[in-house]
Amino acid sequence: MRRTAALLSSHGGAGGRSIPQALAAVLVCPLSKKPLRYCEASGSLVSDAVGVSFPVVDGIPCLVPKDGRLLDDHQEKSEQDSSTGDSSG
Amino acid sequence: MASSAAAAAARRLLLLRHRHGHLLPKRHLSSSSAADSLDDGGGGGGRVKIFDRDLKRRHRDRAAWAMREADGFVDAVADNLLDRLEDCRKAFPSALCLGGSAGAVRRLLRGRGGIEKLIMMDMSADMVRKWRESENATDDGPETHFVVCDEEFLPIKESSQDLIISCLGLHWTNDLPGAMIQCRLALKPDGLFLAAILGGETLKELRIACTVAQMEREGGISPRMSPLAQVRDAGNLLTRAGFTLPGVDVDSYTVKYNSALELVEHLRAMGETNALFQRNPVLKRDTALATAAIYQSMFGLEDGSIPATFQVIYMTGWREHPSQQKAKRRGSATISFSDIQKQFSPSEN
């Protein structure tokens, strides 16, 4: 969870589309209740536990299970790589 | 004769028990670990589905633009619910407001409960957007965030909220105990859960009118109204979900309309129209008109208006905390009640 919050806050000032940190700190995956990760490339919240990405529309995260998109493993990996690169850099 | 009847009764009992044994573990599974078993995306195959949540979502999309600025009935319920916050000495810095009439809750909050951070959520993206617009317009009150989510799959971190309010939303969930358990988990210890749901007496006039009209015009009935929780269930729900110090009370509201059609308009504006899976998608025009006529003739008042009853069940529960009062363990008393009676009764005779 802490990782999610840190990741999100690092993106907080970047664009109006990302989610306020106060909100990001309490949001988890609706299916697994595990932390979510903000993916800047796709502008979505990713649940690594179940491999699903949830869209953020107009600054409002949409965490209805039906709206989630299954990620295939390869894509997930590459997104993870890019996001860890972001946080370290 | 008698013995065969007894045997039949015994068999029925056995059957009943058997069915119970079958049902219970499954239900348990769906309520306690709904979140874990949902990887398949289908929403859990074994669960009983009563309500069409996708349809409800569209209803609420429609309600987002059909909604009135201020709805007398909804405001009364929201105000009554929020009134309970004044009874608590505790402040609730972080609060979560679940779908239903969260807009009214936000508008009527007026600083009650010491809420600093409010998260509002609903299934319908349009509804959430509408709330955000009205929030931007007023620009006072607590810091508010918006999320689109399903009450059945609450995306809130464990032990993160001081208060969860649900105003007229939870009666559309398929798994009400499961939703309430998720709420309890999202609460901090000593956090408060406040909910208002519609009870079984709601719209009894319409229920009767629908049934009579369908019998008359179609020779049979189909479910036009959703099953609602009874008052006696509410307390069980709270304890089953694991809330401490449960409190339940009931209020009945009678709303007067000019005609049954106006009542249906109001239900649409509230997003409270039928979303049963087993609904009949066809409503014949003459059945609808017959319903309106029967409603008018059976329940109409002298002044030509028709009354509609809304029964609202208010539920209050807390997440467990050592500071809360608790009943002692059964059998832990050391003094007999008869001794106490002897002590307090006037000496002899």
Short mmCIF file of C-alpha atoms in Angstrom, two decimals:
data_model
loop_
_atom_site.label_atom_id
_atom_site.label_comp_id
_atom_site.label_asym_id
_atom_site.label_seq_id
_atom_site.Cartn_x
_atom_site.Cartn_y
_atom_site.Cartn_z
CA MET A 1 0.00 0.00 0.00
CA ARG A 2 2.75 2.35 0.90
CA ARG A 3 4.28 1.69 -2.46
CA THR A 4 1.07 2.61 -4.20
CA ALA A 5 0.77 5.82 -2.29
CA ALA A 6 4.34 6.76 -3.00
CA LEU A 7 3.99 5.95 -6.66
CA LEU A 8 0.80 7.92 -6.94
CA SER A 9 2.10 10.92 -5.12
CA SER A 10 5.10 11.03 -7.44
CA HIS A 11 2.64 11.40 -10.29
CA GLY A 12 0.33 13.68 -8.34
CA GLY A 13 1.56 16.96 -9.68
CA ALA A 14 2.18 15.72 -13.19
CA GLY A 15 -1.23 16.02 -14.77
CA GLY A 16 -4.79 16.82 -13.82
CA ARG A 17 -5.83 13.36 -14.85
CA SER A 18 -4.16 11.47 -12.05
CA ILE A 19 -5.80 10.78 -8.73
CA PRO A 20 -5.41 12.87 -5.59
CA GLN A 21 -3.15 11.23 -3.08
CA ALA A 22 -5.71 11.25 -0.28
CA LEU A 23 -7.93 9.10 -2.44
CA ALA A 24 -5.17 6.87 -3.73
CA ALA A 25 -4.14 6.05 -0.18
CA VAL A 26 -7.43 4.31 0.57
CA LEU A 27 -8.23 2.65 -2.74
CA VAL A 28 -7.53 -1.04 -3.24
CA CYS A 29 -8.46 -3.59 -5.85
CA PRO A 30 -12.18 -4.37 -5.51
CA LEU A 31 -11.62 -8.05 -6.22
CA SER A 32 -8.53 -8.96 -4.26
CA LYS A 33 -8.38 -6.00 -1.82
CA LYS A 34 -4.71 -5.73 -2.70
CA PRO A 35 -2.94 -2.45 -3.48
CA LEU A 36 -3.40 -0.74 -6.80
CA ARG A 37 -0.69 0.78 -8.91
CA TYR A 38 -1.17 3.84 -11.09
CA CYS A 39 0.06 3.28 -14.60
CA GLU A 40 0.87 6.57 -16.24
CA ALA A 41 1.24 5.18 -19.74
CA SER A 42 -2.35 4.00 -19.94
CA GLY A 43 -3.76 6.35 -17.30
CA SER A 44 -5.29 3.48 -15.41
CA LEU A 45 -5.12 1.77 -12.05
CA VAL A 46 -3.57 -1.66 -12.21
CA SER A 47 -4.18 -4.47 -9.78
CA ASP A 48 -1.16 -6.74 -10.03
CA ALA A 49 -2.74 -9.37 -7.80
CA VAL A 50 -5.39 -10.29 -10.35
CA GLY A 51 -3.86 -8.71 -13.46
CA VAL A 52 -6.66 -6.28 -14.17
CA SER A 53 -6.49 -2.62 -15.09
CA PHE A 54 -9.23 -0.21 -14.16
CA PRO A 55 -9.76 2.98 -16.14
CA VAL A 56 -9.58 6.48 -14.70
CA VAL A 57 -12.10 8.58 -16.54
CA ASP A 58 -11.96 12.32 -16.16
CA GLY A 59 -10.10 12.02 -12.86
CA ILE A 60 -12.64 9.59 -11.43
CA PRO A 61 -11.29 6.08 -10.91
CA CYS A 62 -13.74 3.47 -12.12
CA LEU A 63 -13.38 0.36 -10.00
CA VAL A 64 -16.42 -1.64 -11.04
CA PRO A 65 -15.17 -5.19 -11.74
CA LYS A 66 -17.02 -5.28 -15.07
CA ASP A 67 -15.14 -2.23 -16.32
CA GLY A 68 -11.77 -3.76 -15.59
CA ARG A 69 -9.62 -5.03 -18.43
CA LEU A 70 -7.62 -8.22 -18.13
CA LEU A 71 -3.95 -7.69 -18.78
CA ASP A 72 -1.92 -10.28 -20.56
CA ASP A 73 1.28 -11.20 -18.83
CA HIS A 74 3.67 -9.61 -21.27
CA GLN A 75 2.00 -6.24 -21.19
CA GLU A 76 1.79 -6.36 -17.44
CA LYS A 77 5.51 -7.02 -17.17
CA SER A 78 6.47 -4.16 -19.40
CA GLU A 79 4.19 -1.77 -17.54
CA GLN A 80 5.66 -2.85 -14.27
CA ASP A 81 9.16 -2.24 -15.60
CA SER A 82 8.34 1.21 -16.81
CA SER A 83 6.63 2.21 -13.57
CA THR A 84 9.49 1.03 -11.37
CA GLY A 85 11.82 2.94 -13.65
CA ASP A 86 9.70 6.02 -13.09
CA SER A 87 9.73 5.81 -9.33
CA SER A 88 13.46 5.30 -9.11
CA GLY A 89 14.24 8.09 -11.55
CA MET B 1 -53.54 -42.18 8.65
CA ALA B 2 -51.95 -40.22 11.38
CA SER B 3 -48.72 -42.12 11.12
CA SER B 4 -48.41 -41.51 7.39
CA ALA B 5 -48.96 -37.81 7.95
CA ALA B 6 -46.26 -37.83 10.58
CA ALA B 7 -43.92 -39.63 8.23
CA ALA B 8 -44.58 -37.08 5.54
CA ALA B 9 -43.90 -34.29 7.99
CA ALA B 10 -40.66 -35.93 9.04
CA ARG B 11 -39.61 -36.30 5.44
CA ARG B 12 -40.34 -32.69 4.78
CA LEU B 13 -38.32 -31.70 7.79
CA LEU B 14 -35.45 -33.83 6.60
CA LEU B 15 -35.67 -32.28 3.20
CA LEU B 16 -35.68 -28.84 4.72
CA ARG B 17 -32.70 -29.61 6.87
CA HIS B 18 -30.91 -31.10 3.93
CA ARG B 19 -31.54 -28.01 1.89
CA HIS B 20 -30.33 -25.86 4.75
CA GLY B 21 -27.15 -27.84 5.05
CA HIS B 22 -26.64 -27.32 1.40
CA LEU B 23 -27.31 -23.65 1.44
CA LEU B 24 -25.46 -22.49 4.46
CA PRO B 25 -21.84 -23.16 3.54
CA LYS B 26 -22.36 -21.73 0.10
CA ARG B 27 -23.82 -18.56 1.51
CA HIS B 28 -21.04 -18.36 3.98
CA LEU B 29 -18.56 -18.50 1.21
CA SER B 30 -20.21 -15.80 -0.76
CA SER B 31 -20.40 -13.40 2.13
CA SER B 32 -17.06 -13.82 3.82
CA SER B 33 -14.74 -14.20 0.92
CA ALA B 34 -16.67 -12.67 -1.92
CA ALA B 35 -13.60 -10.71 -2.75
CA ASP B 36 -11.20 -13.59 -3.02
CA SER B 37 -13.19 -15.86 -5.25
CA LEU B 38 -13.85 -13.42 -8.02
CA ASP B 39 -10.90 -13.96 -10.23
CA ASP B 40 -13.06 -15.57 -12.90
CA GLY B 41 -14.70 -12.24 -13.60
CA GLY B 42 -18.10 -13.82 -13.96
CA GLY B 43 -19.11 -12.70 -10.51
CA GLY B 44 -18.97 -16.12 -8.84
CA GLY B 45 -21.01 -18.87 -10.41
CA GLY B 46 -22.62 -20.27 -7.29
CA ARG B 47 -24.07 -17.05 -5.97
CA VAL B 48 -27.73 -16.31 -5.99
CA LYS B 49 -28.46 -13.41 -8.27
CA ILE B 50 -31.65 -11.56 -7.63
CA PHE B 51 -30.95 -8.13 -9.00
CA ASP B 52 -29.58 -7.18 -12.35
CA ARG B 53 -26.81 -4.85 -11.27
CA ASP B 54 -26.05 -3.74 -14.83
CA LEU B 55 -29.63 -2.68 -15.28
CA LYS B 56 -29.54 -0.89 -11.94
CA ARG B 57 -26.47 0.93 -13.13
CA ARG B 58 -28.35 2.14 -16.19
CA HIS B 59 -31.30 3.10 -13.99
CA ARG B 60 -28.97 5.25 -11.98
CA ASP B 61 -27.50 6.77 -15.14
CA ARG B 62 -31.02 7.78 -16.04
CA ALA B 63 -31.71 8.99 -12.51
CA ALA B 64 -28.65 11.24 -12.77
CA TRP B 65 -30.44 13.50 -15.20
CA ALA B 66 -34.02 12.82 -14.12
CA MET B 67 -33.21 13.71 -10.52
CA ARG B 68 -34.86 16.72 -8.95
CA GLU B 69 -32.78 19.39 -7.28
CA ALA B 70 -34.21 18.54 -3.87
CA ASP B 71 -36.45 15.58 -3.28
CA GLY B 72 -38.63 15.87 -0.18
CA PHE B 73 -38.66 12.19 0.66
CA VAL B 74 -34.98 11.56 0.00
CA ASP B 75 -33.99 14.68 1.92
CA ALA B 76 -36.10 13.61 4.90
CA VAL B 77 -34.39 10.22 4.98
CA ALA B 78 -30.90 11.67 4.55
CA ASP B 79 -31.54 14.26 7.24
CA ASN B 80 -32.84 11.63 9.64
CA LEU B 81 -29.78 9.49 8.98
CA LEU B 82 -27.34 12.36 9.46
CA ASP B 83 -29.14 13.39 12.62
CA ARG B 84 -27.62 10.33 14.24
CA LEU B 85 -24.16 11.84 13.87
CA GLU B 86 -25.14 14.53 16.35
CA ASP B 87 -25.77 11.84 18.94
CA CYS B 88 -22.13 10.79 18.84
CA ARG B 89 -19.49 12.66 20.74
CA LYS B 90 -16.89 11.21 18.44
CA ALA B 91 -15.76 13.06 15.32
CA PHE B 92 -15.39 11.22 12.04
CA PRO B 93 -12.55 12.80 10.04
CA SER B 94 -12.71 10.38 7.14
CA ALA B 95 -16.03 9.25 5.76
CA LEU B 96 -17.25 7.13 2.90
CA CYS B 97 -20.62 7.72 1.34
CA LEU B 98 -22.01 4.81 -0.62
CA GLY B 99 -24.40 5.11 -3.54
CA GLY B 100 -28.06 5.78 -3.39
CA SER B 101 -28.87 9.27 -2.26
CA ALA B 102 -25.33 10.33 -1.50
CA GLY B 103 -25.96 13.66 -3.21
CA ALA B 104 -28.58 14.53 -0.61
CA VAL B 105 -26.28 13.37 2.17
CA ARG B 106 -23.51 15.63 0.91
CA ARG B 107 -25.85 18.60 0.60
CA LEU B 108 -27.42 18.16 4.04
CA LEU B 109 -24.24 17.34 5.92
CA ARG B 110 -23.74 20.91 7.16
CA GLY B 111 -20.66 20.13 9.17
CA ARG B 112 -22.22 17.32 11.15
CA GLY B 113 -19.95 14.57 12.38
CA GLY B 114 -16.79 16.63 11.96
CA ILE B 115 -16.10 15.09 8.54
CA GLU B 116 -12.93 16.38 6.92
CA LYS B 117 -12.48 13.98 4.06
CA LEU B 118 -15.41 12.51 2.21
CA ILE B 119 -15.34 9.86 -0.48
CA MET B 120 -18.49 9.53 -2.53
CA MET B 121 -19.05 6.47 -4.65
CA ASP B 122 -21.69 5.06 -6.92
CA MET B 123 -22.05 2.46 -9.62
CA SER B 124 -23.09 5.01 -12.18
CA ALA B 125 -20.42 7.22 -13.68
CA ASP B 126 -23.03 9.78 -14.72
CA MET B 127 -24.33 10.02 -11.17
CA VAL B 128 -20.83 10.54 -9.81
CA ARG B 129 -20.13 13.21 -12.42
CA LYS B 130 -23.34 14.97 -11.49
CA TRP B 131 -22.33 14.99 -7.82
CA ARG B 132 -18.98 16.43 -8.74
CA GLU B 133 -20.61 19.22 -10.70
CA SER B 134 -22.87 20.13 -7.80
CA GLU B 135 -19.93 19.91 -5.42
CA ASN B 136 -17.95 22.28 -7.58
CA ALA B 137 -20.92 24.63 -7.60
CA THR B 138 -21.28 24.87 -3.83
CA ASP B 139 -17.59 24.78 -2.94
CA ASP B 140 -17.96 24.40 0.79
CA GLY B 141 -17.89 21.51 3.20
CA PRO B 142 -15.32 18.76 3.46
CA GLU B 143 -12.70 17.79 0.92
CA THR B 144 -14.55 15.42 -1.38
CA HIS B 145 -13.31 12.67 -3.67
CA PHE B 146 -15.26 10.61 -6.15
CA VAL B 147 -15.03 6.98 -7.17
CA VAL B 148 -17.12 4.80 -9.43
CA CYS B 149 -17.50 1.39 -7.83
CA ASP B 150 -19.89 -1.35 -6.93
CA GLU B 151 -21.07 -1.71 -3.32
CA GLU B 152 -20.72 -5.46 -3.70
CA PHE B 153 -17.01 -5.03 -4.43
CA LEU B 154 -15.86 -2.25 -2.19
CA PRO B 155 -12.41 -1.01 -3.26
CA ILE B 156 -11.53 0.53 0.08
CA LYS B 157 -8.49 -0.30 2.13
CA GLU B 158 -9.06 -2.18 5.34
CA SER B 159 -9.41 -0.09 8.51
CA SER B 160 -9.22 3.22 6.72
CA GLN B 161 -12.56 4.96 7.33
CA ASP B 162 -14.15 6.43 10.44
CA LEU B 163 -17.65 6.48 9.06
CA ILE B 164 -19.57 4.78 6.29
CA ILE B 165 -22.95 6.14 5.27
CA SER B 166 -25.28 4.46 2.86
CA CYS B 167 -28.51 6.26 2.19
CA LEU B 168 -31.12 4.22 0.28
CA GLY B 169 -28.66 2.19 -1.75
CA LEU B 170 -27.95 -1.14 -0.15
CA HIS B 171 -31.35 -2.71 -0.79
CA TRP B 172 -30.30 -3.30 -4.40
CA THR B 173 -27.31 -5.48 -3.55
CA ASN B 174 -27.54 -9.20 -4.23
CA ASP B 175 -25.42 -10.03 -1.25
CA LEU B 176 -26.36 -7.59 1.47
CA PRO B 177 -24.53 -9.37 4.32
CA GLY B 178 -21.42 -9.55 2.14
CA ALA B 179 -21.61 -5.85 1.33
CA MET B 180 -22.02 -5.02 5.00
CA ILE B 181 -19.07 -7.21 5.95
CA GLN B 182 -16.94 -5.35 3.42
CA CYS B 183 -18.11 -2.09 4.98
CA ARG B 184 -17.15 -3.31 8.43
CA LEU B 185 -13.71 -4.29 7.23
CA ALA B 186 -13.20 -0.88 5.64
CA LEU B 187 -14.00 0.83 8.95
CA LYS B 188 -11.41 1.64 11.55
CA PRO B 189 -11.96 0.07 14.95
CA ASP B 190 -14.74 2.02 16.67
CA GLY B 191 -15.89 3.27 13.27
CA LEU B 192 -19.56 3.85 12.61
CA PHE B 193 -21.74 2.29 9.96
CA LEU B 194 -24.96 4.14 9.16
CA ALA B 195 -27.40 2.85 6.60
CA ALA B 196 -30.93 3.47 5.47
CA ILE B 197 -32.64 0.87 3.32
CA LEU B 198 -36.19 0.50 2.09
CA GLY B 199 -38.19 -2.04 4.07
CA GLY B 200 -40.78 -4.61 3.10
CA GLU B 201 -43.79 -2.37 3.63
CA THR B 202 -42.56 0.02 0.95
CA LEU B 203 -45.01 0.69 -1.86
CA LYS B 204 -47.46 -1.90 -0.61
CA GLU B 205 -50.27 -0.05 -2.38
CA LEU B 206 -48.49 -0.31 -5.71
CA ARG B 207 -47.71 -3.96 -5.07
CA ILE B 208 -51.38 -4.69 -4.52
CA ALA B 209 -52.53 -2.62 -7.48
CA CYS B 210 -49.98 -4.32 -9.77
CA THR B 211 -51.06 -7.76 -8.69
CA VAL B 212 -54.77 -7.06 -9.07
CA ALA B 213 -54.31 -5.43 -12.47
CA GLN B 214 -52.14 -8.25 -13.79
CA MET B 215 -54.55 -10.89 -12.57
CA GLU B 216 -57.36 -9.05 -14.24
CA ARG B 217 -55.71 -8.31 -17.57
CA GLU B 218 -53.17 -11.09 -18.02
CA GLY B 219 -54.53 -13.89 -15.85
CA GLY B 220 -51.29 -14.26 -13.92
CA ILE B 221 -48.67 -12.27 -12.11
CA SER B 222 -44.99 -11.57 -12.59
CA PRO B 223 -42.71 -9.91 -10.08
CA ARG B 224 -43.01 -6.17 -10.65
CA MET B 225 -41.47 -5.16 -7.37
CA SER B 226 -38.28 -6.24 -5.73
CA PRO B 227 -38.23 -8.19 -2.49
CA LEU B 228 -37.11 -5.97 0.35
CA ALA B 229 -35.65 -6.66 3.76
CA GLN B 230 -38.05 -7.00 6.66
CA VAL B 231 -37.49 -5.11 9.86
CA ARG B 232 -36.75 -8.29 11.79
CA ASP B 233 -33.97 -9.12 9.30
CA ALA B 234 -32.17 -5.85 9.82
CA GLY B 235 -30.91 -6.62 13.31
CA ASN B 236 -29.79 -10.07 12.19
CA LEU B 237 -27.99 -8.50 9.26
CA LEU B 238 -26.03 -6.19 11.51
CA THR B 239 -24.99 -8.93 13.92
CA ARG B 240 -24.22 -11.33 11.12
CA ALA B 241 -21.98 -8.75 9.51
CA GLY B 242 -20.19 -8.52 12.85
CA PHE B 243 -21.14 -5.02 13.92
CA THR B 244 -21.24 -4.30 17.63
CA LEU B 245 -23.87 -2.23 19.44
CA PRO B 246 -26.36 -2.75 16.61
CA GLY B 247 -29.34 -0.46 16.46
CA VAL B 248 -32.32 -0.63 14.15
CA ASP B 249 -35.27 1.65 13.86
CA VAL B 250 -38.01 2.09 11.36
CA ASP B 251 -39.77 5.08 9.95
CA SER B 252 -42.72 5.20 7.64
CA TYR B 253 -43.22 8.01 5.17
CA THR B 254 -46.35 8.59 3.17
CA VAL B 255 -45.86 10.56 -0.01
CA LYS B 256 -48.87 11.89 -1.88
CA TYR B 257 -48.96 11.97 -5.65
CA ASN B 258 -51.52 13.25 -8.11
CA SER B 259 -51.57 9.93 -9.94
CA ALA B 260 -49.84 6.58 -10.09
CA LEU B 261 -47.96 7.76 -13.17
CA GLU B 262 -46.41 10.52 -11.12
CA LEU B 263 -45.35 7.96 -8.55
CA VAL B 264 -43.57 5.96 -11.23
CA GLU B 265 -41.89 9.14 -12.48
CA HIS B 266 -40.62 9.74 -8.96
CA LEU B 267 -39.33 6.18 -8.68
CA ARG B 268 -37.46 6.65 -11.95
CA ALA B 269 -35.95 9.89 -10.75
CA MET B 270 -34.71 8.09 -7.65
CA GLY B 271 -33.43 5.14 -9.69
CA GLU B 272 -35.65 2.81 -7.70
CA THR B 273 -37.39 0.98 -10.53
CA ASN B 274 -37.55 -2.77 -10.87
CA ALA B 275 -34.22 -4.47 -11.53
CA LEU B 276 -35.08 -8.07 -10.83
CA PHE B 277 -33.48 -10.71 -12.98
CA GLN B 278 -36.82 -12.48 -13.18
CA ARG B 279 -38.71 -9.43 -14.29
CA ASN B 280 -41.07 -9.48 -17.19
CA PRO B 281 -39.58 -7.09 -19.75
CA VAL B 282 -42.97 -6.43 -21.32
CA LEU B 283 -45.47 -4.19 -19.65
CA LYS B 284 -48.66 -3.93 -21.63
CA ARG B 285 -50.14 -0.52 -21.91
CA ASP B 286 -53.57 -1.51 -20.70
CA THR B 287 -52.12 -3.37 -17.72
CA ALA B 288 -50.22 -0.25 -16.76
CA LEU B 289 -53.30 1.91 -17.11
CA ALA B 290 -55.37 -0.66 -15.19
CA THR B 291 -52.79 -0.55 -12.40
CA ALA B 292 -53.10 3.21 -12.22
CA ALA B 293 -56.89 3.00 -12.18
CA ILE B 294 -56.95 0.30 -9.50
CA TYR B 295 -54.47 2.25 -7.41
CA GLN B 296 -56.71 5.28 -7.65
CA SER B 297 -59.90 3.41 -6.78
CA MET B 298 -58.47 1.30 -3.96
CA PHE B 299 -56.25 3.82 -2.24
CA GLY B 300 -57.19 7.23 -3.64
CA LEU B 301 -57.92 9.98 -1.12
CA GLU B 302 -60.86 12.39 -1.17
CA ASP B 303 -58.81 15.15 -2.75
CA GLY B 304 -57.95 12.89 -5.71
CA SER B 305 -54.35 12.28 -4.74
CA ILE B 306 -52.91 8.85 -4.01
CA PRO B 307 -50.70 7.94 -1.06
CA ALA B 308 -47.60 5.77 -1.31
CA THR B 309 -45.96 4.29 1.74
CA PHE B 310 -42.19 4.17 2.04
CA GLN B 311 -40.84 2.19 4.93
CA VAL B 312 -37.25 3.05 5.74
CA ILE B 313 -35.11 0.88 8.00
CA TYR B 314 -32.24 2.72 9.66
CA MET B 315 -29.34 0.59 10.76
CA THR B 316 -26.50 1.63 13.03
CA GLY B 317 -23.51 -0.48 13.88
CA TRP B 318 -19.97 -0.04 15.09
CA ARG B 319 -16.80 -1.88 14.37
CA GLU B 320 -15.55 -3.65 17.44
CA HIS B 321 -13.30 -1.78 19.82
CA PRO B 322 -12.16 -2.61 23.38
CA SER B 323 -13.63 0.65 24.69
CA GLN B 324 -17.17 -0.41 23.82
CA GLN B 325 -19.50 -1.86 26.42
CA LYS B 326 -20.02 -5.56 26.09
CA ALA B 327 -22.32 -8.16 27.60
CA LYS B 328 -20.56 -10.53 29.96
CA ARG B 329 -20.05 -14.10 29.02
CA ARG B 330 -23.04 -16.36 29.55
CA GLY B 331 -22.90 -18.08 32.92
CA SER B 332 -20.25 -15.74 34.31
CA ALA B 333 -22.57 -14.26 36.93
CA THR B 334 -21.86 -15.23 40.54
CA ILE B 335 -25.10 -14.05 42.13
CA SER B 336 -28.47 -15.62 41.52
CA PHE B 337 -31.34 -13.44 40.41
CA SER B 338 -33.52 -14.86 43.17
CA ASP B 339 -30.98 -13.63 45.71
CA ILE B 340 -31.13 -10.18 44.19
CA GLN B 341 -34.89 -10.26 44.40
CA LYS B 342 -34.69 -11.29 48.05
CA GLN B 343 -32.29 -8.44 48.71
CA PHE B 344 -34.57 -5.81 47.25
CA SER B 345 -37.98 -7.16 48.23
CA PRO B 346 -39.50 -5.67 51.40
CA SER B 347 -38.28 -7.95 54.20
CA GLU B 348 -41.03 -10.52 54.90
CA ASN B 349 -44.10 -11.31 52.76
#
